[in-house]
Tab-separated table of C-alpha atoms and ligand atoms in Angstrom:
chain	number	residue	atom	x	y	z
A	1	UNK	CA	-240.625	117.041	7.561
A	2	UNK	CA	-241.688	117.770	4.150
A	3	UNK	CA	-241.865	121.522	3.133
A	4	UNK	CA	-245.133	123.060	1.863
A	5	UNK	CA	-243.524	124.676	-1.400
A	6	UNK	CA	-246.499	126.463	-2.248
A	7	UNK	CA	-247.355	127.959	1.242
A	8	UNK	CA	-243.601	129.444	1.132
A	9	UNK	CA	-244.166	130.641	-2.426
A	10	UNK	CA	-247.375	132.665	-1.218
A	11	UNK	CA	-245.626	134.105	1.849
A	12	UNK	CA	-242.746	135.469	-0.279
A	13	UNK	CA	-245.066	136.784	-3.024
A	14	UNK	CA	-247.279	138.464	-0.114
A	15	UNK	CA	-244.244	140.085	1.471
A	16	UNK	CA	-242.976	140.944	-1.652
A	17	UNK	CA	-246.367	142.968	-2.650
A	18	UNK	CA	-246.130	144.616	0.767
A	19	UNK	CA	-243.013	146.032	0.186
A	20	UNK	CA	-243.170	146.793	-3.571
A	21	UNK	CA	-246.306	149.425	-2.244
A	22	UNK	CA	-243.288	151.522	-0.425
A	23	UNK	CA	-242.487	153.839	-3.226
A	24	UNK	CA	-240.933	157.430	-4.120
A	25	UNK	CA	-243.591	157.514	-6.995
A	26	UNK	CA	-246.854	157.129	-6.779
A	27	UNK	CA	-247.558	154.678	-9.708
A	28	UNK	CA	-244.171	152.702	-10.096
A	29	UNK	CA	-241.576	151.397	-7.602
A	30	UNK	CA	-238.723	153.770	-7.027
A	31	UNK	CA	-236.894	152.960	-3.644
A	32	UNK	CA	-233.423	154.745	-3.512
A	33	UNK	CA	-230.776	154.414	-0.892
A	34	UNK	CA	-231.315	156.584	2.415
A	35	UNK	CA	-234.682	158.037	0.909
A	36	UNK	CA	-237.564	157.872	3.624
A	37	UNK	CA	-239.157	155.563	1.649
A	38	UNK	CA	-235.836	153.216	1.783
A	39	UNK	CA	-236.415	153.581	5.761
A	40	UNK	CA	-240.111	152.547	5.504
A	41	UNK	CA	-239.163	149.313	3.925
A	42	UNK	CA	-236.049	148.894	6.639
A	43	UNK	CA	-238.368	149.377	9.181
A	44	UNK	CA	-241.221	146.903	7.494
A	45	UNK	CA	-238.079	144.244	7.064
A	46	UNK	CA	-236.853	144.704	10.527
A	47	UNK	CA	-240.405	144.280	11.901
A	48	UNK	CA	-240.655	140.778	9.728
A	49	UNK	CA	-237.225	139.517	11.349
A	50	UNK	CA	-238.610	140.065	14.738
A	51	UNK	CA	-241.491	137.981	13.992
A	52	UNK	CA	-239.469	135.452	12.519
A	53	UNK	CA	-237.392	134.729	16.073
A	54	UNK	CA	-234.306	137.237	15.094
A	55	UNK	CA	-233.344	140.031	16.901
A	56	UNK	CA	-233.252	142.882	14.230
A	57	UNK	CA	-230.676	145.801	14.272
A	58	UNK	CA	-229.797	148.537	11.696
A	59	UNK	CA	-226.022	149.133	11.084
A	60	UNK	CA	-223.819	152.100	10.459
A	61	UNK	CA	-225.431	152.267	6.561
A	62	UNK	CA	-228.493	151.458	7.334
A	63	UNK	CA	-228.501	147.592	6.392
A	64	UNK	CA	-230.919	145.678	8.311
A	65	UNK	CA	-229.365	142.733	10.153
A	66	UNK	CA	-231.682	140.108	11.633
A	67	UNK	CA	-230.003	137.632	14.190
A	68	UNK	CA	-231.025	134.272	15.029
A	69	UNK	CA	-228.938	132.911	17.831
A	70	UNK	CA	-227.323	129.646	17.486
A	71	UNK	CA	-227.615	126.692	19.765
A	72	UNK	CA	-226.959	127.944	23.322
A	73	UNK	CA	-226.113	131.387	22.416
A	74	UNK	CA	-226.297	133.790	25.817
A	75	UNK	CA	-228.297	136.826	24.703
A	76	UNK	CA	-225.940	139.537	23.688
A	77	UNK	CA	-223.003	137.688	22.822
A	78	UNK	CA	-220.232	139.078	20.353
A	79	UNK	CA	-218.544	137.720	17.631
A	80	UNK	CA	-220.569	134.789	17.328
A	81	UNK	CA	-219.744	132.649	14.139
A	82	UNK	CA	-222.550	133.147	11.613
A	83	UNK	CA	-223.846	132.178	8.131
A	84	UNK	CA	-224.756	135.309	6.216
A	85	UNK	CA	-228.264	135.325	4.159
A	86	UNK	CA	-228.715	138.764	2.142
A	87	UNK	CA	-229.727	140.807	-0.403
A	88	UNK	CA	-230.850	144.315	-1.170
A	89	UNK	CA	-234.070	146.564	-0.510
A	90	UNK	CA	-233.154	149.415	-2.699
A	91	UNK	CA	-234.452	149.342	-6.067
A	92	UNK	CA	-233.586	150.974	-9.636
A	93	UNK	CA	-236.043	153.758	-10.953
A	94	UNK	CA	-239.353	152.335	-12.287
A	95	UNK	CA	-238.369	148.870	-10.729
A	96	UNK	CA	-239.734	145.189	-10.318
A	97	UNK	CA	-240.439	143.779	-7.310
A	98	UNK	CA	-238.556	140.934	-6.882
A	99	UNK	CA	-234.859	142.151	-7.709
A	100	UNK	CA	-232.942	142.145	-4.542
A	101	UNK	CA	-236.363	141.850	-2.196
A	102	UNK	CA	-236.566	137.897	-2.815
A	103	UNK	CA	-233.128	137.227	-1.401
A	104	UNK	CA	-233.957	139.235	1.692
A	105	UNK	CA	-237.727	137.638	1.851
A	106	UNK	CA	-236.203	134.078	1.294
A	107	UNK	CA	-233.644	134.523	4.386
A	108	UNK	CA	-236.537	135.650	6.960
A	109	UNK	CA	-239.030	132.741	5.625
A	110	UNK	CA	-236.031	130.225	6.124
A	111	UNK	CA	-235.553	131.574	9.732
A	112	UNK	CA	-239.239	131.527	10.324
A	113	UNK	CA	-239.125	127.934	9.441
A	114	UNK	CA	-236.049	127.350	11.800
A	115	UNK	CA	-238.023	128.733	14.584
A	116	UNK	CA	-241.299	127.040	14.161
A	117	UNK	CA	-239.522	123.600	14.105
A	118	UNK	CA	-237.515	124.834	17.162
A	119	UNK	CA	-234.458	124.075	15.192
A	120	UNK	CA	-230.768	125.765	16.410
A	121	UNK	CA	-227.279	125.342	14.652
A	122	UNK	CA	-223.974	125.284	16.078
A	123	UNK	CA	-223.768	128.835	13.967
A	124	UNK	CA	-225.997	131.773	13.954
A	125	UNK	CA	-227.755	132.849	10.912
A	126	UNK	CA	-227.769	136.606	9.862
A	127	UNK	CA	-230.041	137.742	7.526
A	128	UNK	CA	-229.008	141.192	5.857
A	129	UNK	CA	-231.045	143.570	4.087
A	130	UNK	CA	-228.558	146.025	2.321
A	131	UNK	CA	-229.121	149.281	1.121
A	132	UNK	CA	-227.052	150.743	-1.734
A	133	UNK	CA	-227.137	147.609	-4.356
A	134	UNK	CA	-227.838	149.441	-7.382
A	135	UNK	CA	-226.437	152.572	-7.088
A	136	UNK	CA	-229.461	154.541	-8.274
A	137	UNK	CA	-229.257	157.364	-6.070
A	138	UNK	CA	-225.383	158.033	-5.394
A	139	UNK	CA	-222.116	157.472	-7.572
A	140	UNK	CA	-221.481	154.597	-5.445
A	141	UNK	CA	-222.739	150.918	-5.767
A	142	UNK	CA	-222.667	147.955	-3.048
A	143	UNK	CA	-221.321	150.868	-0.316
A	144	UNK	CA	-223.503	148.965	2.138
A	145	UNK	CA	-222.476	145.486	1.746
A	146	UNK	CA	-218.755	147.127	1.354
A	147	UNK	CA	-219.118	148.557	4.824
A	148	UNK	CA	-219.938	145.063	6.194
A	149	UNK	CA	-217.283	143.638	4.525
A	150	UNK	CA	-214.776	146.293	6.046
A	151	UNK	CA	-214.189	147.745	2.511
A	152	UNK	CA	-216.100	151.023	2.793
A	153	UNK	CA	-214.071	153.766	1.117
A	154	UNK	CA	-214.793	157.210	3.163
A	155	UNK	CA	-214.194	159.282	-0.137
A	156	UNK	CA	-217.763	157.708	-1.247
A	157	UNK	CA	-219.283	160.339	1.442
A	158	UNK	CA	-218.567	163.099	-0.833
A	159	UNK	CA	-220.458	161.699	-4.189
A	160	UNK	CA	-223.544	163.370	-4.595
A	161	UNK	CA	-226.879	162.666	-5.916
A	162	UNK	CA	-228.830	164.484	-8.903
A	163	UNK	CA	-230.117	166.770	-5.939
A	164	UNK	CA	-226.563	167.631	-4.879
A	165	UNK	CA	-227.270	165.692	-1.778
A	166	UNK	CA	-224.243	163.960	-0.551
A	167	UNK	CA	-223.871	160.603	0.682
A	168	UNK	CA	-222.547	162.025	4.029
A	169	UNK	CA	-225.505	164.349	4.029
A	170	UNK	CA	-228.178	161.774	3.215
A	171	UNK	CA	-226.944	159.653	5.986
A	172	UNK	CA	-227.271	162.215	8.441
A	173	UNK	CA	-230.627	162.824	7.671
A	174	UNK	CA	-231.455	159.173	7.838
A	175	UNK	CA	-230.187	159.321	11.272
A	176	UNK	CA	-226.828	157.389	10.524
A	177	UNK	CA	-223.406	158.483	12.153
A	178	UNK	CA	-220.889	158.820	9.145
A	179	UNK	CA	-218.051	158.775	11.850
A	180	UNK	CA	-219.506	154.906	12.862
A	181	UNK	CA	-219.376	153.307	9.654
A	182	UNK	CA	-216.289	151.200	10.626
A	183	UNK	CA	-218.821	149.407	13.414
A	184	UNK	CA	-220.713	148.011	10.259
A	185	UNK	CA	-217.760	145.705	9.366
A	186	UNK	CA	-217.710	141.985	10.611
A	187	UNK	CA	-214.764	140.167	11.258
A	188	UNK	CA	-213.283	136.938	9.141
A	189	UNK	CA	-214.316	134.869	12.348
A	190	UNK	CA	-217.843	136.093	12.627
A	191	UNK	CA	-218.720	135.605	8.682
A	192	UNK	CA	-218.859	132.083	8.061
A	193	UNK	CA	-219.953	132.170	4.476
A	194	UNK	CA	-222.382	134.833	2.237
A	195	UNK	CA	-225.222	133.132	0.344
A	196	UNK	CA	-227.735	134.964	-1.580
A	197	UNK	CA	-230.872	134.232	-3.519
A	198	UNK	CA	-231.761	136.349	-6.665
A	199	UNK	CA	-233.688	136.241	-9.315
A	200	UNK	CA	-231.342	135.619	-12.695
A	201	UNK	CA	-232.084	138.391	-14.830
A	202	UNK	CA	-231.304	136.600	-17.592
A	203	UNK	CA	-232.995	134.125	-19.724
A	204	UNK	CA	-231.097	130.848	-19.236
A	205	UNK	CA	-233.115	128.805	-16.728
A	206	UNK	CA	-236.173	129.889	-18.300
A	207	UNK	CA	-234.931	128.594	-21.803
A	208	UNK	CA	-233.711	125.104	-20.159
A	209	UNK	CA	-237.250	124.872	-17.994
A	210	UNK	CA	-235.243	125.223	-14.764
A	211	UNK	CA	-236.619	127.020	-11.574
A	212	UNK	CA	-233.157	127.115	-10.088
A	213	UNK	CA	-229.684	127.485	-10.753
A	214	UNK	CA	-226.609	127.883	-9.074
A	215	UNK	CA	-223.968	130.475	-9.644
A	216	UNK	CA	-220.602	130.070	-10.486
A	217	UNK	CA	-219.179	133.325	-10.834
A	218	UNK	CA	-220.326	137.115	-10.766
A	219	UNK	CA	-218.780	138.360	-14.011
A	220	UNK	CA	-215.844	140.535	-14.461
A	221	UNK	CA	-216.561	143.747	-16.160
A	222	UNK	CA	-214.456	146.537	-18.165
A	223	UNK	CA	-215.595	149.649	-19.401
A	224	UNK	CA	-213.981	151.443	-21.966
A	225	UNK	CA	-214.328	154.731	-23.320
A	226	UNK	CA	-213.503	155.211	-26.988
A	227	UNK	CA	-213.271	158.868	-28.798
A	228	UNK	CA	-213.188	158.200	-32.506
A	229	UNK	CA	-212.089	161.244	-34.591
A	230	UNK	CA	-212.921	161.734	-38.409
A	231	UNK	CA	-213.551	164.721	-40.863
A	232	UNK	CA	-216.527	166.593	-40.835
A	233	UNK	CA	-218.145	167.515	-44.226
A	234	UNK	CA	-221.358	167.996	-46.311
A	235	UNK	CA	-223.672	164.863	-46.221
A	236	UNK	CA	-224.279	166.025	-50.264
A	237	UNK	CA	-221.065	166.913	-51.607
A	238	UNK	CA	-218.355	164.639	-50.383
A	239	UNK	CA	-218.270	161.366	-52.281
A	240	UNK	CA	-218.381	157.966	-50.015
A	241	UNK	CA	-214.776	157.431	-51.460
A	242	UNK	CA	-213.347	160.276	-49.955
A	243	UNK	CA	-215.131	160.269	-46.264
A	244	UNK	CA	-213.599	159.963	-42.762
A	245	UNK	CA	-216.570	159.183	-41.228
A	246	UNK	CA	-215.905	158.719	-37.129
A	247	UNK	CA	-219.500	157.134	-37.066
A	248	UNK	CA	-219.341	154.375	-39.292
A	249	UNK	CA	-215.574	153.639	-38.057
A	250	UNK	CA	-217.385	153.642	-34.496
A	251	UNK	CA	-220.135	151.247	-35.918
A	252	UNK	CA	-217.461	148.896	-37.507
A	253	UNK	CA	-215.701	148.742	-34.016
A	254	UNK	CA	-218.937	148.019	-32.402
A	255	UNK	CA	-219.199	144.800	-34.735
A	256	UNK	CA	-216.025	143.918	-33.831
A	257	UNK	CA	-216.608	143.449	-30.354
A	258	UNK	CA	-219.716	141.429	-31.147
A	259	UNK	CA	-217.343	138.983	-33.192
A	260	UNK	CA	-214.821	138.859	-30.398
A	261	UNK	CA	-217.373	138.133	-27.602
A	262	UNK	CA	-219.152	135.256	-29.877
A	263	UNK	CA	-215.851	133.831	-30.368
A	264	UNK	CA	-215.687	133.014	-26.598
A	265	UNK	CA	-219.060	131.478	-25.640
A	266	UNK	CA	-217.058	129.231	-23.215
A	267	UNK	CA	-216.017	132.328	-21.009
A	268	UNK	CA	-219.651	133.456	-21.345
A	269	UNK	CA	-218.138	136.723	-22.692
A	270	UNK	CA	-220.650	139.481	-23.624
A	271	UNK	CA	-220.061	142.532	-25.047
A	272	UNK	CA	-222.321	145.531	-25.196
A	273	UNK	CA	-222.166	149.152	-26.738
A	274	UNK	CA	-225.138	150.770	-24.832
A	275	UNK	CA	-224.220	154.726	-25.686
A	276	UNK	CA	-223.017	156.445	-28.582
A	277	UNK	CA	-222.550	160.255	-29.012
A	278	UNK	CA	-222.300	161.335	-32.704
A	279	UNK	CA	-220.746	164.676	-33.233
A	280	UNK	CA	-221.750	167.404	-34.337
A	281	UNK	CA	-224.909	165.434	-34.543
A	282	UNK	CA	-226.956	166.956	-37.476
A	283	UNK	CA	-228.755	165.166	-40.270
A	284	UNK	CA	-226.534	166.930	-43.053
A	285	UNK	CA	-223.101	166.400	-41.792
A	286	UNK	CA	-220.749	163.861	-41.588
A	287	UNK	CA	-219.680	162.900	-38.181
A	288	UNK	CA	-216.207	163.764	-36.875
A	289	UNK	CA	-216.436	162.956	-33.731
A	290	UNK	CA	-218.024	159.928	-31.765
A	291	UNK	CA	-217.621	158.778	-28.371
A	292	UNK	CA	-219.126	155.259	-27.052
A	293	UNK	CA	-218.668	153.245	-24.169
A	294	UNK	CA	-218.327	149.224	-24.342
A	295	UNK	CA	-219.155	147.109	-21.765
A	296	UNK	CA	-217.253	143.757	-21.839
A	297	UNK	CA	-217.693	141.078	-19.332
A	298	UNK	CA	-216.869	137.564	-19.186
A	299	UNK	CA	-216.738	134.694	-16.597
A	300	UNK	CA	-213.020	134.855	-15.972
A	301	UNK	CA	-210.539	137.386	-15.918
A	302	UNK	CA	-207.804	136.812	-17.909
A	303	UNK	CA	-210.076	135.956	-21.341
A	304	UNK	CA	-211.551	139.464	-20.571
A	305	UNK	CA	-208.356	140.976	-20.604
A	306	UNK	CA	-207.232	139.195	-23.734
A	307	UNK	CA	-210.304	140.320	-25.311
A	308	UNK	CA	-209.975	143.741	-24.525
A	309	UNK	CA	-206.527	144.147	-25.720
A	310	UNK	CA	-207.809	142.623	-29.131
A	311	UNK	CA	-210.764	144.954	-29.379
A	312	UNK	CA	-208.091	147.968	-29.114
A	313	UNK	CA	-206.084	146.267	-31.701
A	314	UNK	CA	-208.769	145.953	-33.925
A	315	UNK	CA	-210.454	149.186	-33.573
A	316	UNK	CA	-207.390	151.107	-34.308
A	317	UNK	CA	-207.010	149.121	-37.569
A	318	UNK	CA	-210.601	149.861	-38.186
A	319	UNK	CA	-209.911	153.510	-37.341
A	320	UNK	CA	-206.618	153.576	-39.853
A	321	UNK	CA	-208.343	152.346	-42.672
A	322	UNK	CA	-210.979	154.694	-42.547
A	323	UNK	CA	-208.673	157.908	-42.042
A	324	UNK	CA	-209.879	158.250	-38.754
A	325	UNK	CA	-207.852	158.177	-35.209
A	326	UNK	CA	-208.820	156.807	-31.985
A	327	UNK	CA	-208.137	157.231	-28.079
A	328	UNK	CA	-209.562	154.938	-25.329
A	329	UNK	CA	-209.664	154.959	-21.462
A	330	UNK	CA	-210.682	151.804	-19.593
A	331	UNK	CA	-212.582	153.636	-16.478
A	332	UNK	CA	-213.791	150.814	-14.625
A	333	UNK	CA	-212.289	147.062	-14.193
A	334	UNK	CA	-214.212	144.970	-11.913
A	335	UNK	CA	-212.709	141.262	-11.318
A	336	UNK	CA	-214.600	138.359	-11.731
A	337	UNK	CA	-215.903	137.511	-8.356
A	338	UNK	CA	-215.581	133.673	-8.102
A	339	UNK	CA	-218.718	131.679	-5.979
A	340	UNK	CA	-216.716	129.268	-3.656
A	341	UNK	CA	-216.500	125.645	-4.637
A	342	UNK	CA	-217.789	124.044	-1.360
A	343	UNK	CA	-220.919	126.605	-1.133
A	344	UNK	CA	-221.858	125.665	-4.801
A	345	UNK	CA	-221.583	121.866	-3.597
A	346	UNK	CA	-224.303	122.559	-0.894
A	347	UNK	CA	-226.389	124.482	-2.973
A	348	UNK	CA	-226.401	121.662	-5.514
A	349	UNK	CA	-227.281	119.243	-2.791
A	350	UNK	CA	-230.077	121.261	-1.611
A	351	UNK	CA	-231.379	120.998	-5.233
A	352	UNK	CA	-230.775	117.562	-5.323
A	353	UNK	CA	-232.723	117.041	-1.938
A	354	UNK	CA	-235.484	118.484	-3.781
A	355	UNK	CA	-235.409	116.553	-6.612
A	356	UNK	CA	-234.219	119.719	-8.914
A	357	UNK	CA	-231.327	119.711	-11.522
A	358	UNK	CA	-228.837	122.098	-10.365
A	359	UNK	CA	-227.509	123.634	-13.526
A	360	UNK	CA	-224.155	125.995	-13.121
A	361	UNK	CA	-224.361	129.744	-14.820
A	362	UNK	CA	-222.691	132.992	-14.517
A	363	UNK	CA	-224.148	135.984	-13.307
A	364	UNK	CA	-223.690	138.818	-15.666
A	365	UNK	CA	-225.022	141.307	-13.286
A	366	UNK	CA	-223.236	142.919	-10.124
A	367	UNK	CA	-224.516	141.613	-6.724
A	368	UNK	CA	-223.479	142.379	-2.954
A	369	UNK	CA	-221.595	138.956	-3.067
A	370	UNK	CA	-218.888	141.063	-5.053
A	371	UNK	CA	-218.296	142.866	-1.499
A	372	UNK	CA	-218.913	140.169	0.530
A	373	UNK	CA	-216.252	138.371	-1.195
A	374	UNK	CA	-213.789	140.481	0.603
A	375	UNK	CA	-214.338	139.078	3.937
A	376	UNK	CA	-215.740	135.667	2.940
A	377	UNK	CA	-216.661	132.964	0.927
A	378	UNK	CA	-219.987	133.345	-0.881
A	379	UNK	CA	-222.395	131.626	-2.999
A	380	UNK	CA	-225.678	132.676	-4.955
A	381	UNK	CA	-229.098	130.864	-5.937
A	382	UNK	CA	-230.790	131.750	-9.357
A	383	UNK	CA	-234.447	131.792	-9.755
A	384	UNK	CA	-235.962	131.795	-13.104
A	385	UNK	CA	-237.467	135.051	-13.822
A	386	UNK	CA	-240.300	135.508	-16.921
A	387	UNK	CA	-238.354	136.409	-20.141
A	388	UNK	CA	-235.354	136.939	-18.160
A	389	UNK	CA	-236.546	140.473	-17.673
A	390	UNK	CA	-235.556	142.707	-14.779
A	391	UNK	CA	-235.271	146.337	-14.086
A	392	UNK	CA	-238.720	146.797	-15.212
A	393	UNK	CA	-242.167	146.641	-13.604
A	394	UNK	CA	-242.549	143.030	-15.798
A	395	UNK	CA	-240.252	141.541	-13.926
A	396	UNK	CA	-241.890	138.079	-12.587
A	397	UNK	CA	-240.851	134.821	-10.686
A	398	UNK	CA	-243.850	132.727	-9.984
A	399	UNK	CA	-245.081	131.360	-6.689
A	400	UNK	CA	-243.717	127.934	-7.221
A	401	UNK	CA	-240.398	128.715	-8.377
A	402	UNK	CA	-240.059	131.255	-4.876
A	403	UNK	CA	-241.298	128.415	-2.794
A	404	UNK	CA	-238.554	126.172	-4.460
A	405	UNK	CA	-235.381	128.689	-3.743
A	406	UNK	CA	-236.871	129.146	-0.124
A	407	UNK	CA	-237.224	125.458	0.451
A	408	UNK	CA	-233.691	125.056	-1.289
A	409	UNK	CA	-232.167	127.689	1.289
A	410	UNK	CA	-233.554	125.917	3.914
A	411	UNK	CA	-232.015	122.866	3.141
A	412	UNK	CA	-228.808	124.398	2.591
A	413	UNK	CA	-228.476	125.698	5.551
A	414	UNK	CA	-229.495	122.401	7.244
A	415	UNK	CA	-226.852	120.988	5.445
A	416	UNK	CA	-224.360	124.090	6.174
A	417	UNK	CA	-220.926	122.816	7.615
A	418	UNK	CA	-218.271	125.516	7.931
A	419	UNK	CA	-215.809	122.814	8.407
A	420	UNK	CA	-215.824	122.029	4.672
A	421	UNK	CA	-214.428	125.575	4.074
A	422	UNK	CA	-211.130	125.271	2.474
B	1	ZN	ZN1	-230.512	142.849	-7.202
């Protein structure tokens, strides 16, 4: 049968509008993990799952899981192998309405289509709505998907939000049992694969005039804190040739990072200095201490590790040439999570069947798939978004593109064959 792309897109938009109305703040969308608004959104999603023909339940982390039984599955059956489709329903502060929520809504609409067509598969389909992807409340990120993957670290329970409330306390207030975290974990036998639909959050698809794209990997990432020390002095009296200006050294280091990333276009390398402290921070004093953080990402780990070494060597040379010293500390190092080729092929075929090109792209942003990769193969389908903008109320995807994304997900599930797993 032919899919009504326009109708699927309109349904997605209406559901996203309904979810976006659930916010901690009156005039903008903010929905952090384990807040009363998270609970309201989770209930709404659970209701939609039930209306679409799934049995909905909440796990120990508050992740809503809708279960669409496989062909001939007895009621209440355990350990049924399943295809997982998911994304998240938490947001950043002052968010857009597509990031995360589109993936959850797409999964629900796909299952609703199967129910309407009386279609069952030899595997179950679970739709997951995670609550802690953005990390906008606690120091953790991806804690709910980590629990699903059996990789939750109980040390995270002690992390506190800006009001001093621990994750442990927030879970109890939400009605969750911290002792039951282990029960959220799926087994490898149950989790056949994980697939996520998400807005691109970058400009590549729009630039190429392409509605959808197949993700090859989620970029690995380093965060390196650099401290540069020079000598303070009077901004008016110390001649330029006699200065040991820590800020100028740091500025040159940032430009060096840019040059290194630009030299690796094939590795989708990106380098950003997004935070910098200049001390003592007076208009008329030459800075003697600067601290900044280099965020370095790439599509694979080896070139990223090499680039970081190159940066540090270059930065040390820059500091020395300017009479400064530097120290560095890489406090975050997250490896690349590669999308499984057999699932990428499945997505490519589903786009083919819709007459769409299937460009491949790297995700520079983190996603729940990084957690899910610990337990199963995963893949992602990116949806074009206007201007590549996300984490912003201006975030936008068209009805047509969202309809195509749901249709592609439907085709993907119909063509899904766990026997193709390596
Ligand atoms: Zn997201």
